[in-house]
Amino acid sequence: MKHAELDLAPADVWQALAAHRGAWRTPVLANVASSGDADARVVVLREVSAEKREAVFFTDRRSNKHAALRARPSACLVVYDAEAGLQVRLYGEAREETAAPELEAWWEALGPRQRAHYGNGAETRKGRENFAAFRVTVDRFHCLWLHDEGNAAAEFRWNAGEWRGVNVRP
């Protein structure tokens, strides 16, 4: 990969995440389960901030995902954009959002059907009690560009207030 492309990759990745389209809206969240086993599932990104290096997703407080992330906050979000031939793995710490105003605003923005998922099929106050959100603060990410003529890969780390990338073996 050329140096200029390497410099553009962080902005391109965060722009794609913020656009909330296709695979960029629904990455796979990989983490360590409470049992110690690897675990992965699709999540829906609800909010993205390139400036804060954060991605937000919602979950149910009763879920295994919630318990596992509280116990071991290390997380990896994986996006595979087939059209672009690009796989991105974003690594960071998942912290539960506890600020009541943020949680309330997100809850109010959900539609009745979405709220019902948290309330056992009925939109109830219990549903709100089960509703949780996590912020993943990304400190590094890996890009793998898949091309017929050969693959390329780069690793990016947040360092001294900016993303710094190096080419790595695919």
mmCIF file of C-alpha atoms in Angstrom:
data_model
loop_
_atom_site.group_PDB
_atom_site.id
_atom_site.type_symbol
_atom_site.label_atom_id
_atom_site.label_comp_id
_atom_site.label_asym_id
_atom_site.label_seq_id
_atom_site.Cartn_x
_atom_site.Cartn_y
_atom_site.Cartn_z
ATOM 1 C CA MET A 1 0.000 0.000 0.000
ATOM 2 C CA LYS A 2 1.227 3.477 -0.800
ATOM 3 C CA HIS A 3 2.009 5.915 2.002
ATOM 4 C CA ALA A 4 -0.757 8.330 0.885
ATOM 5 C CA GLU A 5 -3.357 5.544 1.116
ATOM 6 C CA LEU A 6 -2.092 4.664 4.592
ATOM 7 C CA ASP A 7 -2.586 8.282 5.701
ATOM 8 C CA LEU A 8 -6.180 8.341 4.396
ATOM 9 C CA ALA A 9 -7.312 5.035 5.931
ATOM 10 C CA PRO A 10 -8.264 6.291 9.433
ATOM 11 C CA ALA A 11 -10.523 9.045 8.062
ATOM 12 C CA ASP A 12 -12.066 6.630 5.559
ATOM 13 C CA VAL A 13 -12.793 4.028 8.249
ATOM 14 C CA TRP A 14 -14.401 6.519 10.645
ATOM 15 C CA GLN A 15 -16.404 8.123 7.827
ATOM 16 C CA ALA A 16 -17.765 4.705 6.801
ATOM 17 C CA LEU A 17 -18.668 3.868 10.415
ATOM 18 C CA ALA A 18 -20.440 7.203 10.881
ATOM 19 C CA ALA A 19 -22.451 6.705 7.667
ATOM 20 C CA HIS A 20 -24.265 3.733 9.303
ATOM 21 C CA ARG A 21 -24.724 1.859 6.018
ATOM 22 C CA GLY A 22 -24.547 -1.854 5.303
ATOM 23 C CA ALA A 23 -21.892 -3.827 7.121
ATOM 24 C CA TRP A 24 -20.573 -0.642 8.740
ATOM 25 C CA ARG A 25 -23.826 -0.342 10.732
ATOM 26 C CA THR A 26 -23.794 -3.965 11.919
ATOM 27 C CA PRO A 27 -20.293 -5.132 12.828
ATOM 28 C CA VAL A 28 -19.533 -8.347 14.682
ATOM 29 C CA LEU A 29 -18.599 -7.780 18.327
ATOM 30 C CA ALA A 30 -15.990 -10.269 19.545
ATOM 31 C CA ASN A 31 -15.053 -10.555 23.184
ATOM 32 C CA VAL A 32 -14.340 -13.071 25.947
ATOM 33 C CA ALA A 33 -17.428 -14.685 27.483
ATOM 34 C CA SER A 34 -17.850 -15.094 31.230
ATOM 35 C CA SER A 35 -16.849 -18.764 30.770
ATOM 36 C CA GLY A 36 -13.516 -17.669 29.291
ATOM 37 C CA ASP A 37 -14.486 -18.825 25.798
ATOM 38 C CA ALA A 38 -14.361 -16.574 22.763
ATOM 39 C CA ASP A 39 -17.755 -15.156 21.803
ATOM 40 C CA ALA A 40 -19.035 -13.106 18.865
ATOM 41 C CA ARG A 41 -22.342 -11.646 17.694
ATOM 42 C CA VAL A 42 -23.647 -8.889 15.440
ATOM 43 C CA VAL A 43 -24.441 -5.540 17.079
ATOM 44 C CA VAL A 44 -26.067 -2.425 15.656
ATOM 45 C CA LEU A 45 -23.986 0.735 15.965
ATOM 46 C CA ARG A 46 -26.197 3.542 17.213
ATOM 47 C CA GLU A 47 -23.696 6.364 17.437
ATOM 48 C CA VAL A 48 -20.142 6.903 16.171
ATOM 49 C CA SER A 49 -17.666 9.651 17.027
ATOM 50 C CA ALA A 50 -14.361 9.844 15.171
ATOM 51 C CA GLU A 51 -13.208 12.658 17.481
ATOM 52 C CA LYS A 52 -13.764 10.529 20.600
ATOM 53 C CA ARG A 53 -12.803 7.287 18.782
ATOM 54 C CA GLU A 54 -16.080 5.764 20.021
ATOM 55 C CA ALA A 55 -18.787 3.470 18.739
ATOM 56 C CA VAL A 56 -22.003 2.924 20.735
ATOM 57 C CA PHE A 57 -24.281 -0.120 20.716
ATOM 58 C CA PHE A 58 -27.250 -1.140 22.863
ATOM 59 C CA THR A 59 -27.883 -4.363 24.747
ATOM 60 C CA ASP A 60 -30.105 -5.944 27.374
ATOM 61 C CA ARG A 61 -28.814 -5.905 30.963
ATOM 62 C CA ARG A 62 -29.955 -9.529 31.307
ATOM 63 C CA SER A 63 -27.815 -10.736 28.382
ATOM 64 C CA ASN A 64 -24.627 -12.770 28.487
ATOM 65 C CA LYS A 65 -23.015 -10.023 26.390
ATOM 66 C CA HIS A 66 -23.702 -7.454 29.121
ATOM 67 C CA ALA A 67 -22.242 -9.653 31.868
ATOM 68 C CA ALA A 68 -19.190 -10.576 29.806
ATOM 69 C CA LEU A 69 -18.334 -6.974 28.863
ATOM 70 C CA ARG A 70 -18.731 -5.810 32.454
ATOM 71 C CA ALA A 71 -16.329 -8.540 33.597
ATOM 72 C CA ARG A 72 -13.841 -8.187 30.721
ATOM 73 C CA PRO A 73 -14.237 -4.966 28.736
ATOM 74 C CA SER A 74 -11.744 -5.806 25.994
ATOM 75 C CA ALA A 75 -13.645 -5.882 22.695
ATOM 76 C CA CYS A 76 -13.124 -6.112 18.956
ATOM 77 C CA LEU A 77 -15.614 -4.840 16.359
ATOM 78 C CA VAL A 78 -15.211 -6.542 12.974
ATOM 79 C CA VAL A 79 -16.592 -5.077 9.745
ATOM 80 C CA TYR A 80 -16.383 -6.848 6.405
ATOM 81 C CA ASP A 81 -17.314 -4.619 3.489
ATOM 82 C CA ALA A 82 -17.573 -7.096 0.591
ATOM 83 C CA GLU A 83 -18.142 -4.354 -1.995
ATOM 84 C CA ALA A 84 -14.924 -2.563 -1.028
ATOM 85 C CA GLY A 85 -12.989 -5.782 -0.400
ATOM 86 C CA LEU A 86 -12.087 -4.524 3.054
ATOM 87 C CA GLN A 87 -12.054 -6.122 6.489
ATOM 88 C CA VAL A 88 -11.562 -3.840 9.504
ATOM 89 C CA ARG A 89 -10.998 -4.975 13.087
ATOM 90 C CA LEU A 90 -11.370 -2.209 15.691
ATOM 91 C CA TYR A 91 -9.938 -2.949 19.143
ATOM 92 C CA GLY A 92 -10.747 -1.153 22.359
ATOM 93 C CA GLU A 93 -12.412 -1.099 25.724
ATOM 94 C CA ALA A 94 -16.201 -1.373 26.044
ATOM 95 C CA ARG A 95 -17.543 0.705 28.930
ATOM 96 C CA GLU A 96 -21.161 0.716 29.976
ATOM 97 C CA GLU A 97 -22.794 4.130 29.690
ATOM 98 C CA THR A 98 -24.235 5.091 33.062
ATOM 99 C CA ALA A 99 -25.256 8.711 32.463
ATOM 100 C CA ALA A 100 -29.029 8.838 32.912
ATOM 101 C CA PRO A 101 -29.642 11.674 30.393
ATOM 102 C CA GLU A 102 -27.793 9.777 27.621
ATOM 103 C CA LEU A 103 -29.588 6.511 28.348
ATOM 104 C CA GLU A 104 -32.967 8.214 28.560
ATOM 105 C CA ALA A 105 -32.436 10.027 25.244
ATOM 106 C CA TRP A 106 -31.443 6.800 23.507
ATOM 107 C CA TRP A 107 -34.411 4.960 25.042
ATOM 108 C CA GLU A 108 -36.839 7.676 23.915
ATOM 109 C CA ALA A 109 -35.391 7.533 20.384
ATOM 110 C CA LEU A 110 -36.225 3.816 20.094
ATOM 111 C CA GLY A 111 -39.461 2.846 18.400
ATOM 112 C CA PRO A 112 -42.146 0.825 20.217
ATOM 113 C CA ARG A 113 -41.066 -2.447 18.603
ATOM 114 C CA GLN A 114 -37.453 -1.882 19.638
ATOM 115 C CA ARG A 115 -38.477 -1.032 23.200
ATOM 116 C CA ALA A 116 -40.607 -4.167 23.365
ATOM 117 C CA HIS A 117 -37.473 -6.310 22.928
ATOM 118 C CA TYR A 118 -36.239 -5.095 26.302
ATOM 119 C CA GLY A 119 -39.606 -5.599 28.024
ATOM 120 C CA ASN A 120 -40.354 -9.226 27.115
ATOM 121 C CA GLY A 121 -42.601 -8.290 24.205
ATOM 122 C CA ALA A 122 -44.354 -5.316 25.793
ATOM 123 C CA GLU A 123 -43.191 -1.719 25.945
ATOM 124 C CA THR A 124 -43.028 -1.325 29.715
ATOM 125 C CA ARG A 125 -40.984 0.520 32.311
ATOM 126 C CA LYS A 126 -39.319 -2.837 32.953
ATOM 127 C CA GLY A 127 -38.014 -2.629 29.400
ATOM 128 C CA ARG A 128 -36.276 0.634 30.231
ATOM 129 C CA GLU A 129 -34.710 -0.986 33.292
ATOM 130 C CA ASN A 130 -33.282 -3.744 31.080
ATOM 131 C CA PHE A 131 -31.917 -1.316 28.483
ATOM 132 C CA ALA A 132 -28.141 -0.708 28.463
ATOM 133 C CA ALA A 133 -25.561 0.862 26.164
ATOM 134 C CA PHE A 134 -21.833 0.384 25.738
ATOM 135 C CA ARG A 135 -19.227 2.734 24.312
ATOM 136 C CA VAL A 136 -16.214 1.113 22.678
ATOM 137 C CA THR A 137 -13.244 3.479 22.722
ATOM 138 C CA VAL A 138 -10.974 2.350 19.910
ATOM 139 C CA ASP A 139 -7.223 2.514 20.503
ATOM 140 C CA ARG A 140 -6.111 0.491 17.486
ATOM 141 C CA PHE A 141 -7.502 -0.998 14.315
ATOM 142 C CA HIS A 142 -6.382 -3.307 11.552
ATOM 143 C CA CYS A 143 -7.334 -3.041 7.863
ATOM 144 C CA LEU A 144 -7.082 -5.883 5.369
ATOM 145 C CA TRP A 145 -7.657 -4.945 1.742
ATOM 146 C CA LEU A 146 -8.523 -7.986 -0.380
ATOM 147 C CA HIS A 147 -7.530 -7.697 -4.046
ATOM 148 C CA ASP A 148 -7.251 -10.234 -6.848
ATOM 149 C CA GLU A 149 -3.720 -9.014 -7.519
ATOM 150 C CA GLY A 150 -2.706 -9.417 -3.844
ATOM 151 C CA ASN A 151 -3.831 -8.387 -0.394
ATOM 152 C CA ALA A 152 -2.510 -5.523 1.697
ATOM 153 C CA ALA A 153 -2.807 -4.868 5.430
ATOM 154 C CA ALA A 154 -2.056 -2.083 7.866
ATOM 155 C CA GLU A 155 -2.254 -1.635 11.628
ATOM 156 C CA PHE A 156 -3.199 1.747 13.131
ATOM 157 C CA ARG A 157 -2.640 2.880 16.728
ATOM 158 C CA TRP A 158 -3.779 6.007 18.508
ATOM 159 C CA ASN A 159 -0.597 7.745 19.600
ATOM 160 C CA ALA A 160 0.018 11.303 20.781
ATOM 161 C CA GLY A 161 -3.409 12.485 19.599
ATOM 162 C CA GLU A 162 -3.363 10.965 16.113
ATOM 163 C CA TRP A 163 -3.653 7.695 14.227
ATOM 164 C CA ARG A 164 -0.312 6.243 13.173
ATOM 165 C CA GLY A 165 -0.269 3.399 10.706
ATOM 166 C CA VAL A 166 2.238 0.854 9.507
ATOM 167 C CA ASN A 167 1.995 -1.757 6.782
ATOM 168 C CA VAL A 168 1.863 -5.290 8.136
ATOM 169 C CA ARG A 169 1.798 -8.751 6.617
ATOM 170 C CA PRO A 170 -1.738 -9.624 5.422
#
